[in-house]
């Protein structure tokens, strides 16, 4: 069964692989590890469609790992703005510097794990895809396919271990990188979350969930607790076609990113957080934003006086606001203020 699944899947992949900018086509040499690593970091929690323009912009601006290692962290953070999960960008810079310092990427999964901020998934993916090492690569797509193939009833996240054990049994000794990408493609295009297209699936024969008749019910998931709600106020201070922006403290949420001044997200429910300037403030409305661990309701207030903010910050021209690298939350607040 082991070789049969891998053989059938690789045969399908040779004919149906998605063409993606960070991939080598079947039969071509393995892709540049820098591009594989960059794409895998960007793809965590993020769709292929959202990643493509960022990948193009990053590789045009920083074509290799040495160039990225030499980039100031703030510039990388600004270029990352909009992709979310900003700790990924900070870790990207750290890992790039470590790779440049040692003269290239380690080629093994264990060696890759030693790079700062590089987790088990990324190490396995880079080892398999860029260096053709046998590694068991399990992302959310692969989890879904494996849970269905083996009809694993344990709900996620507890199912991660049995899924990994099952994935290990079907990972081939050769072409592990292609196998990993084939599983990802199968999950993204055929074995989809709500509507698996079993009739087109190369693994239909021998799929336990399909045999049971309702594959879409797997993987089961433990019900998530609702996220805690945080409240905050962002302050819009505008003058001479420029807006006052600050740099967020290095640690904590959105650390190191350019942003509107805010009240630390500890405001009262009525949006009456402490403003950076005394005087008249006009309530413009609210925006909502979902973080990994919390839901944020952010009121946006516009300054209606003629005082000047104190402390560190900069007047940023409104005409170039897109270039400020505001994270999505503050980009939403800015859109509200400018509407
Ligand atoms: S047969 Fe259906 S459920 Fe099973 S792996 Fe293929 S698409 Fe998924």
Coordinates of C-alpha atoms and ligand atoms in Angstrom, one line a residue:
X1 CA 0.0 0.0 0.0
X2 CA 2.8 2.4 0.9
X3 CA 4.5 2.5 -2.5
X4 CA 1.1 2.4 -4.2
X5 CA -0.1 5.6 -2.7
X6 CA 3.2 7.4 -3.4
X7 CA 3.4 6.1 -6.9
X8 CA -0.1 7.0 -7.8
X9 CA 0.2 10.4 -6.2
X10 CA 3.5 11.2 -8.0
X11 CA 2.1 10.1 -11.3
X12 CA -0.8 12.4 -10.8
X13 CA 1.5 15.2 -9.7
X14 CA 3.7 14.8 -12.9
X15 CA 0.5 15.6 -14.9
X16 CA -1.3 18.1 -12.7
X17 CA 1.2 20.0 -10.5
X18 CA 0.3 23.6 -9.9
X19 CA 2.8 26.0 -11.6
X20 CA 3.9 28.3 -8.8
X21 CA 6.6 30.9 -8.9
X22 CA 8.7 29.3 -6.2
X23 CA 8.6 25.8 -7.7
X24 CA 10.7 23.9 -10.2
X25 CA 8.8 22.0 -12.8
X26 CA 8.9 18.2 -12.9
X27 CA 12.3 17.2 -14.3
X28 CA 14.0 20.5 -13.6
X29 CA 16.7 20.9 -11.0
X30 CA 15.5 21.5 -7.4
X31 CA 14.6 25.1 -6.8
X32 CA 16.8 27.6 -4.9
X33 CA 16.5 26.9 -1.2
X34 CA 16.1 30.6 -0.5
X35 CA 12.9 30.7 -2.7
X36 CA 11.6 27.5 -1.1
X37 CA 12.1 28.8 2.4
X38 CA 10.7 32.3 1.7
X39 CA 7.6 30.8 0.1
X40 CA 7.0 28.3 2.9
X41 CA 7.3 31.0 5.5
X42 CA 4.9 33.3 3.6
X43 CA 2.4 30.4 3.0
X44 CA 1.9 29.7 6.7
X45 CA -1.7 30.7 7.5
X46 CA -1.8 32.5 4.2
X47 CA -3.3 31.6 0.8
X48 CA -1.3 31.1 -2.4
X49 CA -3.1 34.0 -4.1
X50 CA -2.2 36.4 -1.3
X51 CA 1.4 35.2 -1.2
X52 CA 2.2 35.5 -4.9
X53 CA 2.6 39.4 -5.1
X54 CA 4.6 39.5 -1.9
X55 CA 6.9 36.7 -3.1
X56 CA 7.4 38.6 -6.4
X57 CA 8.2 41.8 -4.6
X58 CA 10.5 40.2 -2.0
X59 CA 12.5 38.3 -4.6
X60 CA 12.8 41.3 -6.9
X61 CA 14.1 43.5 -4.0
X62 CA 16.1 40.8 -2.2
X63 CA 17.0 38.2 -4.8
X64 CA 19.1 36.0 -2.5
X65 CA 19.5 35.3 1.2
X66 CA 22.6 37.5 1.5
X67 CA 20.6 40.5 0.2
X68 CA 17.8 39.8 2.7
X69 CA 20.3 39.3 5.5
X70 CA 21.7 42.8 4.7
X71 CA 18.3 44.5 4.7
X72 CA 17.3 46.7 7.7
X73 CA 14.6 44.9 9.7
X74 CA 12.2 47.8 9.5
X75 CA 12.3 47.6 5.7
X76 CA 11.5 43.9 5.7
X77 CA 8.7 44.5 8.2
X78 CA 7.3 47.3 6.0
X79 CA 7.5 45.1 2.9
X80 CA 5.7 42.3 4.8
X81 CA 2.8 44.7 5.8
X82 CA -0.5 43.2 4.9
X83 CA 0.6 39.5 5.1
X84 CA -0.1 39.3 8.9
X85 CA 1.6 37.2 11.6
X86 CA 4.5 39.6 11.7
X87 CA 6.7 37.5 13.9
X88 CA 7.3 35.6 10.7
X89 CA 9.0 38.6 9.1
X90 CA 11.2 39.2 12.2
X91 CA 12.2 35.6 12.2
X92 CA 12.8 35.7 8.5
X93 CA 15.5 38.4 9.0
X94 CA 17.1 36.5 11.9
X95 CA 17.3 33.3 9.9
X96 CA 18.6 35.0 6.8
X97 CA 21.4 36.5 8.8
X98 CA 22.2 33.1 10.3
X99 CA 22.2 31.5 6.9
X100 CA 24.4 34.3 5.4
X101 CA 26.7 34.0 8.4
X102 CA 27.3 30.3 7.8
X103 CA 27.6 30.6 4.0
X104 CA 24.4 28.9 2.9
X105 CA 21.4 26.9 4.1
X106 CA 21.9 23.6 6.0
X107 CA 20.8 20.7 3.9
X108 CA 19.2 18.5 6.5
X109 CA 16.0 18.8 8.5
X110 CA 18.0 18.8 11.8
X111 CA 20.4 21.5 10.5
X112 CA 17.5 23.7 9.3
X113 CA 15.8 23.3 12.7
X114 CA 18.8 25.1 14.3
X115 CA 18.1 28.3 12.4
X116 CA 16.4 30.9 14.5
X117 CA 12.6 30.9 14.2
X118 CA 12.5 28.0 11.7
X119 CA 9.9 25.5 12.9
X120 CA 9.5 21.8 12.3
X121 CA 7.2 22.2 9.3
X122 CA 9.4 24.7 7.5
X123 CA 12.6 22.6 8.1
X124 CA 10.9 19.5 6.8
X125 CA 9.5 21.3 3.7
X126 CA 12.9 23.0 2.8
X127 CA 14.8 19.7 3.4
X128 CA 12.4 17.8 1.2
X129 CA 11.7 20.3 -1.6
X130 CA 15.1 22.1 -1.9
X131 CA 17.4 19.3 -1.0
X132 CA 15.4 16.2 -1.8
X133 CA 15.9 14.7 1.7
X134 CA 13.3 12.4 2.9
X135 CA 11.2 14.4 5.4
X136 CA 7.6 14.1 6.5
X137 CA 5.9 17.4 5.6
X138 CA 2.5 18.0 7.2
X139 CA 0.7 21.2 6.6
X140 CA -3.1 21.8 6.9
X141 CA -3.7 20.4 3.4
X142 CA -1.7 17.3 4.2
X143 CA -3.5 16.9 7.5
X144 CA -6.8 16.8 5.8
X145 CA -5.8 14.3 3.1
X146 CA -4.1 11.9 5.6
X147 CA -7.0 12.2 8.1
X148 CA -9.3 11.1 5.3
X149 CA -7.1 8.4 3.7
X150 CA -6.8 6.7 7.1
X151 CA -10.2 7.7 8.5
X152 CA -8.5 9.2 11.6
X153 CA -11.4 10.0 14.0
X154 CA -9.3 11.8 16.7
X155 CA -10.2 15.5 16.4
X156 CA -7.5 18.2 15.6
X157 CA -5.3 19.4 17.2
X158 CA -4.9 16.1 19.1
X159 CA -4.9 14.2 15.8
X160 CA -1.6 15.8 14.8
X161 CA 0.4 12.9 16.2
X162 CA -1.5 10.0 14.6
X163 CA -1.7 12.0 11.3
X164 CA 2.1 12.4 11.4
X165 CA 2.6 8.7 12.1
X166 CA 0.3 7.8 9.2
X167 CA 2.0 10.4 6.9
X168 CA 5.4 8.8 7.7
X169 CA 4.2 5.4 6.5
X170 CA 3.3 6.8 3.0
X171 CA 6.3 9.1 2.5
X172 CA 8.6 7.6 -0.2
X173 CA 12.4 7.3 0.1
X174 CA 12.9 9.2 -3.1
X175 CA 11.1 12.3 -4.5
X176 CA 10.1 13.3 -1.0
X177 CA 9.9 16.9 -2.0
X178 CA 7.6 16.2 -5.0
X179 CA 5.5 13.9 -2.8
X180 CA 5.1 16.7 -0.2
X181 CA 4.1 19.2 -2.9
X182 CA 1.8 16.6 -4.5
X183 CA 0.0 16.1 -1.1
X184 CA -0.4 19.9 -0.8
X185 CA -1.7 20.2 -4.3
X186 CA -4.1 17.3 -3.8
X187 CA -5.4 18.9 -0.6
X188 CA -5.7 22.3 -2.3
X189 CA -7.4 21.2 -5.5
X190 CA -9.1 17.8 -5.0
X191 CA -9.4 16.9 -1.4
X192 CA -10.8 20.2 -0.4
X193 CA -12.3 21.1 3.0
X194 CA -16.0 21.1 2.2
X195 CA -16.4 19.3 -1.1
X196 CA -13.7 16.6 -1.8
X197 CA -13.8 15.6 -5.5
X198 CA -13.2 11.9 -4.9
X199 CA -14.1 11.0 -8.5
X200 CA -11.0 12.8 -9.7
X201 CA -8.7 11.7 -6.9
X202 CA -5.8 9.4 -7.7
X203 CA -6.0 8.0 -4.1
X204 CA -9.7 7.2 -4.2
X205 CA -9.0 3.5 -4.2
X206 CA -8.0 2.6 -0.7
X207 CA -9.3 5.9 0.9
X208 CA -11.0 4.9 4.1
X209 CA -13.1 8.0 4.5
X210 CA -14.4 7.7 1.0
X211 CA -15.3 4.1 1.6
X212 CA -17.3 5.2 4.7
X213 CA -19.3 7.5 2.5
X214 CA -18.8 11.0 3.9
X215 CA -15.2 12.1 3.7
X216 CA -16.0 15.8 4.2
X217 CA -16.7 15.2 7.9
X218 CA -13.0 14.6 8.5
X219 CA -10.8 15.8 9.9
X220 CA -12.8 16.4 13.1
X221 CA -11.9 19.5 15.0
X222 CA -12.2 20.3 18.7
X223 CA -14.5 23.3 19.1
X224 CA -12.5 26.4 19.6
X225 CA -13.2 28.7 22.5
X226 CA -14.3 32.2 21.4
X227 CA -11.4 34.6 21.2
X228 CA -11.1 37.3 24.0
X229 CA -12.3 40.7 22.9
X230 CA -9.9 43.7 23.3
X231 CA -10.9 47.3 22.8
X232 CA -8.8 50.1 21.7
X233 CA -8.6 53.5 20.0
X234 CA -6.4 54.6 17.1
X235 CA -5.8 58.3 16.8
X236 CA -5.7 60.1 13.4
X237 CA -3.8 63.4 13.5
X238 CA -3.6 65.1 10.1
X239 CA -1.9 68.3 9.1
X240 CA -0.8 69.7 5.7
X241 CA -1.7 66.5 3.8
X242 CA 0.3 64.3 6.2
X243 CA -0.6 62.0 9.1
X244 CA 1.3 61.4 12.3
X245 CA 2.7 57.9 12.5
X246 CA 4.7 56.2 15.2
X247 CA 6.8 53.1 15.4
X248 CA 5.4 50.4 17.7
X249 CA 7.6 49.1 20.5
X250 CA 9.8 46.3 19.4
X251 CA 8.2 43.6 21.5
X252 CA 4.5 42.8 21.7
X253 CA 1.7 42.9 19.0
X254 CA 2.9 44.3 15.7
X255 CA 6.2 45.3 17.4
X256 CA 8.5 47.4 15.2
X257 CA 5.8 48.3 12.7
X258 CA 4.8 51.8 11.7
X259 CA 1.3 52.6 13.0
X260 CA -1.2 55.2 14.1
X261 CA -0.8 56.2 17.7
X262 CA -3.2 54.3 19.9
X263 CA -4.1 53.8 23.5
X264 CA -2.5 50.4 24.0
X265 CA -5.8 48.7 23.3
X266 CA -7.0 49.0 26.8
X267 CA -9.7 51.5 26.0
X268 CA -13.2 51.7 27.5
X269 CA -16.0 50.1 25.6
X270 CA -17.2 53.6 24.6
X271 CA -13.9 54.2 22.8
X272 CA -12.7 56.8 25.3
X273 CA -9.0 55.8 25.5
X274 CA -6.4 58.4 26.5
X275 CA -5.5 60.5 23.4
X276 CA -1.9 61.6 22.7
X277 CA -3.1 65.3 22.6
X278 CA -5.6 67.1 24.7
X279 CA -8.3 68.9 22.8
X280 CA -11.2 68.0 20.5
X281 CA -11.5 64.5 19.0
X282 CA -14.1 63.4 16.6
X283 CA -15.2 59.7 16.6
X284 CA -15.0 58.4 13.1
X285 CA -16.3 54.9 13.7
X286 CA -14.9 51.4 14.5
X287 CA -13.1 48.6 12.8
X288 CA -12.7 45.0 13.8
X289 CA -9.7 42.9 13.4
X290 CA -9.0 39.2 14.2
X291 CA -5.6 38.2 15.6
X292 CA -4.5 34.7 16.4
X293 CA -5.4 35.0 20.0
X294 CA -7.8 37.9 20.2
X295 CA -10.5 39.9 18.5
X296 CA -9.9 43.6 18.5
X297 CA -12.5 46.4 18.2
X298 CA -10.7 49.6 17.4
X299 CA -12.4 52.9 17.5
X300 CA -10.8 55.6 15.3
X301 CA -10.7 59.2 16.4
X302 CA -9.7 62.2 14.4
X303 CA -7.9 65.2 16.1
X304 CA -9.8 68.4 15.5
X305 CA -7.4 70.9 17.2
X306 CA -4.2 72.6 16.2
X307 CA -1.7 71.2 18.8
X308 CA 1.3 69.1 17.9
X309 CA 1.9 65.6 19.1
X310 CA 5.0 65.1 21.3
X311 CA 7.4 62.2 21.4
X312 CA 8.8 60.1 18.6
X313 CA 7.0 59.9 15.4
X314 CA 6.9 61.3 11.9
X315 CA 4.6 63.2 9.5
X316 CA 3.9 60.8 6.7
X317 CA 2.5 62.3 3.4
X318 CA -1.0 61.0 2.7
X319 CA -0.2 60.6 -0.9
X320 CA 2.4 58.0 -0.1
X321 CA 0.5 56.3 2.7
X322 CA 0.6 52.9 0.9
X323 CA 4.4 52.9 1.2
X324 CA 4.3 53.4 5.0
X325 CA 4.0 49.6 5.5
X326 CA 1.1 49.9 7.9
X327 CA -0.1 46.5 9.1
X328 CA -3.6 45.6 8.0
X329 CA -5.3 46.7 11.2
X330 CA -3.9 50.3 10.8
X331 CA -4.4 50.3 7.1
X332 CA -8.1 49.6 7.8
X333 CA -8.2 52.5 10.3
X334 CA -6.5 54.8 7.8
X335 CA -9.1 53.9 5.1
X336 CA -11.9 54.7 7.6
X337 CA -10.3 58.1 8.4
X338 CA -9.8 59.0 4.7
X339 CA -13.2 57.8 3.6
Ligands
LIG1 S1 -10.8 9.9 -2.2 FE1 -11.8 11.8 -1.6 S2 -11.5 11.9 0.6 FE2 -10.1 10.4 -0.1 S3 -8.2 11.5 -0.4 FE3 -9.2 11.5 -2.3 S4 -10.5 13.4 -2.4 FE4 -9.8 13.0 -0.3

